[in-house]
Amino acid sequence: MASRAHEVTLVGLCDGELDPKKHRSCFLTNKVGGRPDWPPGVSRRAPRCGRCGAPLAHVVQVYCPLQASPYHRSLHLFACPGAACSGRTDCWTVLRSQCLEDAAGTPGGPEPPQEAPLSATDWCDSADDWGMEEEEGGGGVKEDRQVQEEAAAPEEEAGEAEVRGRLQGLSLGDPQEDAPPLRSVFISVEEEADLGGEDGGLQHARQLLREYERREGAAAGEPAGGAGGGGEEKYEKTRARHGDAVFSRFMKKISLCPQQILRYCRGGRPLFISEPPADMARAVPACGGCGGSRTFELQLMPALVSVLRREGGAEAELEFGTVLVYTCSDSCWTAGSRSPVEEFCLVQDDPDQQLFK
């Protein structure tokens, strides 16, 4: 991967509710909540919580093909909706699924909207249009959604027999239950470098940061001992009451866009919200499929917490600071495979969740 892949960070933003009565999502759709959309030929999975055994709720679906790969590629993140399981790594599951581009279409049917695999830095190339509906003329989100809906219809018809066969083969002793779905929301994307401007969100984020630093007695440029105290040490040279210099850097980094719900930078550097494990190389296990190393790919952000709501409108009980996802460096996949590959995620608690409410 070119070095530029390590420099470009893409941020995901909410882009309106995905009403199933108006829009039919497919595996090409980037979304929060709803039911997971599996690529053609990939078996449906209903993962369960590693702590309590309850069915996991589908949290995020990301379509993220890689450059020079013949595969469509998607990531699905699931979490336990139980309050007692909130914020625990073993209560989350990340599944990666792929299918050959040629296998995604049906003879005579419409072609998928992506004509070729995309660079990870473009996640995805058409993503620049997801959050930019044009007031006059066509283009933007609406056309992309229409194409996705048209591509999904023949795929569903062609796969009905296959789905029926899989359902018939299920054991009564192991029902493939799903947790009640969360409200589904489209995700749009922007390059972080393009974000800026003194809008209300930025001013609000800076105000929150100042309040946090005053409360912790560790604001950059202020005396370490507060008013009347001696010395001019910066925050980086002092310790907040709970020792969270990492959190302060996290807040400063996202201040240009506090509304971001996801950050994507495959092969890049994650943004930790609290002190990471001392030896990340050991904390991130090898790929369970090929035994190779894993690389950072994306992370969920604290602003997503307030977006996660049950379909009836009630707020979900999921709480987290950030969820960091590491995937196989080679994105290993066996041709003809029907089973998603489980990847690794690390959940970090938010030391000050109320800042994002």
Coordinates of C-alpha atoms in Angstrom, one line a residue:
M1 CA 0.0 0.0 0.0
A2 CA 1.3 3.4 -0.9
S3 CA 2.5 5.6 1.9
R4 CA -0.4 8.1 1.3
A5 CA -2.7 5.4 2.6
H6 CA -1.2 6.0 6.0
E7 CA -1.8 9.8 5.8
V8 CA -5.4 10.0 4.8
T9 CA -8.1 9.6 7.5
L10 CA -11.7 9.5 6.5
V11 CA -14.5 10.3 8.9
G12 CA -18.0 8.9 8.8
L13 CA -21.0 11.1 9.6
C14 CA -24.7 10.5 10.0
D15 CA -26.6 11.1 6.8
G16 CA -30.3 10.6 7.5
E17 CA -32.4 7.8 8.6
L18 CA -32.6 4.7 6.4
D19 CA -36.3 4.1 6.1
P20 CA -36.8 0.5 5.0
K21 CA -40.2 1.5 3.4
K22 CA -38.4 3.9 1.1
H23 CA -34.9 2.5 0.8
R24 CA -33.6 -1.1 0.4
S25 CA -30.1 -1.5 1.7
C26 CA -27.6 -4.0 0.4
F27 CA -24.0 -5.1 1.2
L28 CA -22.8 -2.0 -0.7
T29 CA -24.6 0.3 1.8
N30 CA -22.7 2.0 4.7
K31 CA -25.0 2.3 7.6
V32 CA -25.6 2.3 11.3
G33 CA -27.9 -0.3 12.8
G34 CA -30.6 -2.2 10.9
R35 CA -30.1 -5.8 9.8
P36 CA -26.7 -6.8 8.4
D37 CA -26.6 -7.1 4.6
W38 CA -24.4 -10.1 3.6
P39 CA -22.6 -10.3 0.2
P40 CA -23.9 -12.9 -2.2
G41 CA -22.8 -16.4 -1.2
V42 CA -21.8 -15.5 2.4
S43 CA -23.8 -17.3 5.1
R44 CA -25.8 -15.3 7.6
R45 CA -24.3 -15.1 11.0
A46 CA -25.9 -14.2 14.3
P47 CA -23.0 -13.8 16.8
R48 CA -23.6 -14.0 20.5
C49 CA -22.1 -12.2 23.5
G50 CA -18.9 -13.7 24.9
R51 CA -20.0 -12.8 28.4
C52 CA -23.8 -13.5 28.7
G53 CA -24.5 -15.4 25.5
A54 CA -27.2 -13.1 24.3
P55 CA -27.6 -12.3 20.6
L56 CA -25.6 -9.3 19.5
A57 CA -27.1 -6.2 17.9
H58 CA -25.8 -5.1 14.6
V59 CA -24.1 -1.7 15.1
V60 CA -22.3 -0.7 11.9
Q61 CA -21.9 -2.0 8.4
V62 CA -19.0 -0.7 6.3
Y63 CA -18.3 -1.4 2.6
C64 CA -14.6 -1.2 2.2
P65 CA -13.0 -2.8 -0.8
L66 CA -9.2 -2.8 -1.2
Q67 CA -7.1 -1.6 -4.1
A68 CA -6.1 -4.2 -6.7
S69 CA -8.4 -6.8 -5.1
P70 CA -11.0 -8.7 -7.1
Y71 CA -13.3 -8.9 -4.1
H72 CA -16.1 -6.8 -2.7
R73 CA -15.4 -6.5 1.0
S74 CA -17.6 -5.5 4.0
L75 CA -17.1 -5.3 7.7
H76 CA -20.0 -5.8 10.2
L77 CA -19.7 -4.8 13.9
F78 CA -22.0 -6.3 16.5
A79 CA -22.3 -5.5 20.2
C80 CA -24.3 -6.9 23.2
P81 CA -27.2 -4.6 24.0
G82 CA -27.2 -5.6 27.7
A83 CA -26.2 -2.8 30.1
A84 CA -24.0 -5.1 32.1
C85 CA -21.9 -5.9 29.0
S86 CA -21.5 -2.3 27.8
G87 CA -17.9 -1.3 27.1
R88 CA -16.4 -4.8 27.2
T89 CA -14.2 -6.1 24.4
D90 CA -15.5 -9.7 24.7
C91 CA -19.1 -8.4 24.2
W92 CA -18.3 -7.2 20.6
T93 CA -17.7 -9.1 17.4
V94 CA -16.3 -7.9 14.1
L95 CA -17.0 -10.0 10.9
R96 CA -15.3 -9.5 7.5
S97 CA -17.0 -10.9 4.5
Q98 CA -16.0 -10.9 0.8
C99 CA -17.2 -12.0 -2.6
L100 CA -15.8 -11.8 -6.1
E101 CA -17.0 -8.8 -8.1
D102 CA -18.3 -11.1 -10.8
A103 CA -20.4 -13.0 -8.3
A104 CA -22.1 -10.0 -7.0
G105 CA -24.2 -9.4 -10.1
T106 CA -26.7 -11.6 -11.9
P107 CA -26.9 -12.2 -15.7
G108 CA -28.9 -9.4 -17.3
G109 CA -29.2 -7.5 -14.1
P110 CA -27.8 -4.1 -13.2
E111 CA -24.1 -3.9 -12.4
P112 CA -23.0 -3.0 -8.8
P113 CA -22.3 0.7 -8.4
Q114 CA -18.6 0.1 -7.8
E115 CA -16.9 -0.9 -11.1
A116 CA -13.6 -1.8 -9.6
P117 CA -12.1 -2.3 -6.2
L118 CA -11.2 0.9 -4.5
S119 CA -8.2 2.1 -2.6
A120 CA -8.6 2.0 1.1
T121 CA -7.8 5.7 1.2
D122 CA -10.9 6.3 -0.9
W123 CA -13.3 4.4 1.4
C124 CA -15.1 4.5 -1.0
D125 CA -14.4 6.6 -4.1
S126 CA -18.1 7.4 -4.5
A127 CA -18.3 8.1 -0.8
D128 CA -17.6 11.8 -1.5
D129 CA -21.2 12.0 -2.7
W130 CA -22.8 10.2 0.2
G131 CA -23.3 13.3 2.3
M132 CA -23.8 15.9 -0.4
E133 CA -27.3 16.0 -1.7
E134 CA -27.6 18.5 -4.5
E135 CA -30.4 21.0 -4.3
E136 CA -30.7 21.3 -8.1
G137 CA -30.2 18.5 -10.6
G138 CA -29.3 14.9 -9.8
G139 CA -26.4 13.2 -8.1
G140 CA -25.4 12.8 -4.5
V141 CA -26.9 10.5 -2.0
K142 CA -30.2 9.9 -3.6
E143 CA -28.8 8.5 -6.8
D144 CA -26.3 6.3 -5.0
R145 CA -29.1 4.9 -2.9
Q146 CA -31.3 4.3 -5.9
V147 CA -28.5 2.4 -7.6
Q148 CA -27.9 0.3 -4.4
E149 CA -31.6 -0.5 -4.2
E150 CA -31.7 -1.6 -7.9
A151 CA -28.6 -3.8 -7.4
A152 CA -30.0 -5.3 -4.2
A153 CA -33.3 -6.5 -5.8
P154 CA -32.0 -9.1 -8.2
E155 CA -29.5 -10.3 -5.6
E156 CA -32.3 -11.0 -3.2
E157 CA -34.4 -12.8 -5.7
A158 CA -31.5 -14.9 -6.8
G159 CA -30.6 -15.7 -3.3
E160 CA -34.1 -16.7 -2.0
A161 CA -33.6 -20.4 -2.7
E162 CA -30.2 -20.4 -1.0
V163 CA -31.6 -18.6 2.1
R164 CA -34.5 -21.1 2.3
G165 CA -32.0 -24.0 2.1
R166 CA -29.9 -22.5 4.9
L167 CA -32.9 -21.9 7.1
Q168 CA -34.1 -25.5 6.6
G169 CA -30.7 -26.7 7.8
L170 CA -30.7 -24.8 11.1
S171 CA -30.8 -26.8 14.2
L172 CA -33.8 -26.3 16.5
G173 CA -31.4 -26.4 19.4
D174 CA -29.3 -23.5 18.1
P175 CA -31.8 -20.9 16.8
Q176 CA -30.2 -18.1 14.8
E177 CA -31.8 -15.4 16.8
D178 CA -31.1 -11.7 16.3
A179 CA -31.2 -8.9 18.9
P180 CA -33.9 -6.3 18.3
P181 CA -32.5 -4.1 15.5
L182 CA -31.2 -0.6 16.1
R183 CA -32.5 2.3 14.1
S184 CA -30.8 2.4 10.7
V185 CA -29.0 5.5 9.6
F186 CA -27.0 6.1 6.4
I187 CA -23.2 7.0 6.8
S188 CA -21.6 9.6 4.7
V189 CA -17.9 10.2 4.5
E190 CA -15.4 13.2 4.3
E191 CA -11.7 13.4 4.3
E192 CA -10.5 14.8 7.7
A193 CA -8.2 17.2 5.9
D194 CA -11.3 18.8 4.3
L195 CA -13.0 19.5 7.5
G196 CA -12.8 22.9 9.2
G197 CA -14.6 26.2 9.6
E198 CA -15.9 28.0 12.7
D199 CA -19.3 26.3 12.7
G200 CA -21.5 25.8 15.7
G201 CA -20.1 22.2 16.1
L202 CA -16.5 23.3 16.2
Q203 CA -17.2 26.1 18.7
H204 CA -19.2 23.7 20.9
A205 CA -16.3 21.2 20.8
R206 CA -13.8 23.8 21.8
Q207 CA -16.0 25.0 24.6
L208 CA -16.3 21.5 25.9
L209 CA -12.6 21.0 25.7
R210 CA -11.9 24.2 27.7
E211 CA -14.5 23.1 30.4
Y212 CA -12.8 19.7 30.6
E213 CA -9.3 21.2 31.0
R214 CA -10.5 23.6 33.6
R215 CA -12.2 20.9 35.5
E216 CA -9.1 18.7 35.4
G217 CA -6.8 21.6 36.3
A218 CA -4.5 20.8 33.4
A219 CA -5.3 23.2 30.6
A220 CA -2.5 23.8 28.1
G221 CA -0.8 27.1 28.7
E222 CA -2.3 27.5 32.2
P223 CA -0.3 27.3 35.4
A224 CA -0.2 23.7 36.7
G225 CA -1.5 24.8 40.1
G226 CA -4.3 27.0 38.7
A227 CA -4.7 30.7 39.5
G228 CA -1.9 31.8 41.9
G229 CA 0.1 28.6 41.3
G230 CA 3.6 28.8 40.1
G231 CA 5.1 27.5 36.9
E232 CA 4.0 27.5 33.2
E233 CA 4.1 23.8 32.4
K234 CA 1.9 22.8 29.5
Y235 CA -0.7 20.0 29.8
E236 CA 1.5 17.5 28.2
K237 CA 4.0 17.9 31.0
T238 CA 1.4 17.6 33.8
R239 CA -1.1 15.0 34.8
A240 CA -4.9 15.5 34.9
R241 CA -6.6 14.2 38.1
H242 CA -7.2 10.9 36.5
G243 CA -4.0 11.0 34.5
D244 CA -5.7 11.3 31.2
A245 CA -3.4 13.2 28.9
V246 CA -4.4 10.7 26.1
F247 CA -8.0 11.9 26.4
S248 CA -7.1 15.5 26.1
R249 CA -5.2 14.7 22.8
F250 CA -8.2 12.7 21.6
M251 CA -10.5 15.7 22.2
K252 CA -8.2 18.1 20.4
K253 CA -7.9 15.8 17.4
I254 CA -11.6 15.5 16.9
S255 CA -12.4 19.1 17.6
L256 CA -12.8 19.9 13.9
C257 CA -15.7 17.5 13.7
P258 CA -17.1 16.3 17.0
Q259 CA -20.1 14.8 15.2
Q260 CA -17.9 12.1 13.6
I261 CA -19.1 8.6 14.4
L262 CA -16.4 6.6 12.6
R263 CA -12.8 7.1 11.5
Y264 CA -11.3 5.0 8.7
C265 CA -7.6 4.7 7.9
R266 CA -6.5 1.2 7.0
G267 CA -2.8 0.7 7.9
G268 CA -2.8 4.1 9.8
R269 CA -2.6 5.0 13.4
P270 CA -5.6 4.7 15.7
L271 CA -6.7 7.5 17.9
F272 CA -6.8 6.2 21.5
I273 CA -9.2 7.7 24.0
S274 CA -7.3 6.3 27.0
E275 CA -3.9 4.7 27.6
P276 CA -3.5 1.7 25.2
P277 CA -2.1 -1.6 26.3
A278 CA 1.7 -1.4 26.9
D279 CA 2.4 -3.9 24.1
M280 CA -0.2 -3.5 21.3
A281 CA 1.6 -6.1 19.2
R282 CA 0.7 -8.7 21.8
A283 CA -2.7 -7.3 22.5
V284 CA -3.8 -7.7 18.9
P285 CA -3.8 -11.4 18.0
A286 CA -2.8 -12.9 14.7
C287 CA -5.5 -13.5 12.0
G288 CA -7.5 -16.6 12.8
G289 CA -7.8 -17.4 9.1
C290 CA -4.2 -17.3 7.9
G291 CA -2.1 -16.7 11.0
G292 CA -0.7 -13.5 9.6
S293 CA -0.6 -10.1 11.3
R294 CA -3.4 -7.7 11.7
T295 CA -3.5 -4.0 10.9
F296 CA -5.6 -1.1 12.2
E297 CA -8.5 -0.3 9.9
L298 CA -11.2 1.8 11.5
Q299 CA -12.7 2.9 14.8
L300 CA -16.1 3.9 16.2
M301 CA -16.3 7.2 17.9
P302 CA -18.2 8.3 21.1
A303 CA -20.6 10.5 19.1
L304 CA -22.1 7.3 17.8
V305 CA -23.5 6.4 21.2
S306 CA -26.2 9.0 21.0
V307 CA -27.2 7.8 17.5
L308 CA -27.8 4.2 18.6
R309 CA -31.5 3.9 19.3
R310 CA -33.9 1.1 19.2
E311 CA -36.4 1.1 16.4
G312 CA -39.1 2.3 18.7
G313 CA -37.0 5.4 19.5
A314 CA -35.7 4.5 22.9
E315 CA -32.0 5.1 23.5
A316 CA -29.8 2.0 23.3
E317 CA -27.9 1.0 26.4
L318 CA -24.6 0.7 24.6
E319 CA -21.8 2.9 26.0
F320 CA -18.2 3.1 24.9
G321 CA -15.4 5.5 24.2
T322 CA -14.0 4.1 21.0
V323 CA -14.0 0.7 19.4
L324 CA -10.8 0.0 17.4
V325 CA -10.9 -2.6 14.7
Y326 CA -7.9 -4.5 13.5
T327 CA -8.2 -6.7 10.4
C328 CA -6.0 -9.2 8.5
S329 CA -3.1 -7.4 6.8
D330 CA -3.6 -9.6 3.7
S331 CA -7.4 -9.6 4.0
C332 CA -7.2 -13.4 3.5
W333 CA -10.1 -15.1 1.8
T334 CA -10.6 -18.5 0.4
A335 CA -12.4 -18.5 -3.0
G336 CA -15.8 -20.0 -2.6
S337 CA -15.9 -19.5 1.2
R338 CA -19.3 -19.0 2.7
S339 CA -18.3 -18.1 6.2
P340 CA -17.3 -14.5 7.4
V341 CA -13.9 -14.1 9.0
E342 CA -13.9 -12.9 12.6
E343 CA -11.5 -10.0 13.1
F344 CA -10.3 -8.3 16.3
C345 CA -11.6 -5.2 18.1
L346 CA -10.5 -3.4 21.2
V347 CA -13.0 -1.4 23.2
Q348 CA -11.9 1.5 25.3
D349 CA -14.2 3.2 27.8
D350 CA -14.9 7.0 27.6
P351 CA -13.5 8.8 30.7
D352 CA -16.0 11.6 30.1
Q353 CA -18.9 10.3 28.1
Q354 CA -21.1 13.3 29.0
L355 CA -19.0 15.6 26.8
F356 CA -20.6 13.9 23.7
K357 CA -24.2 14.1 24.8

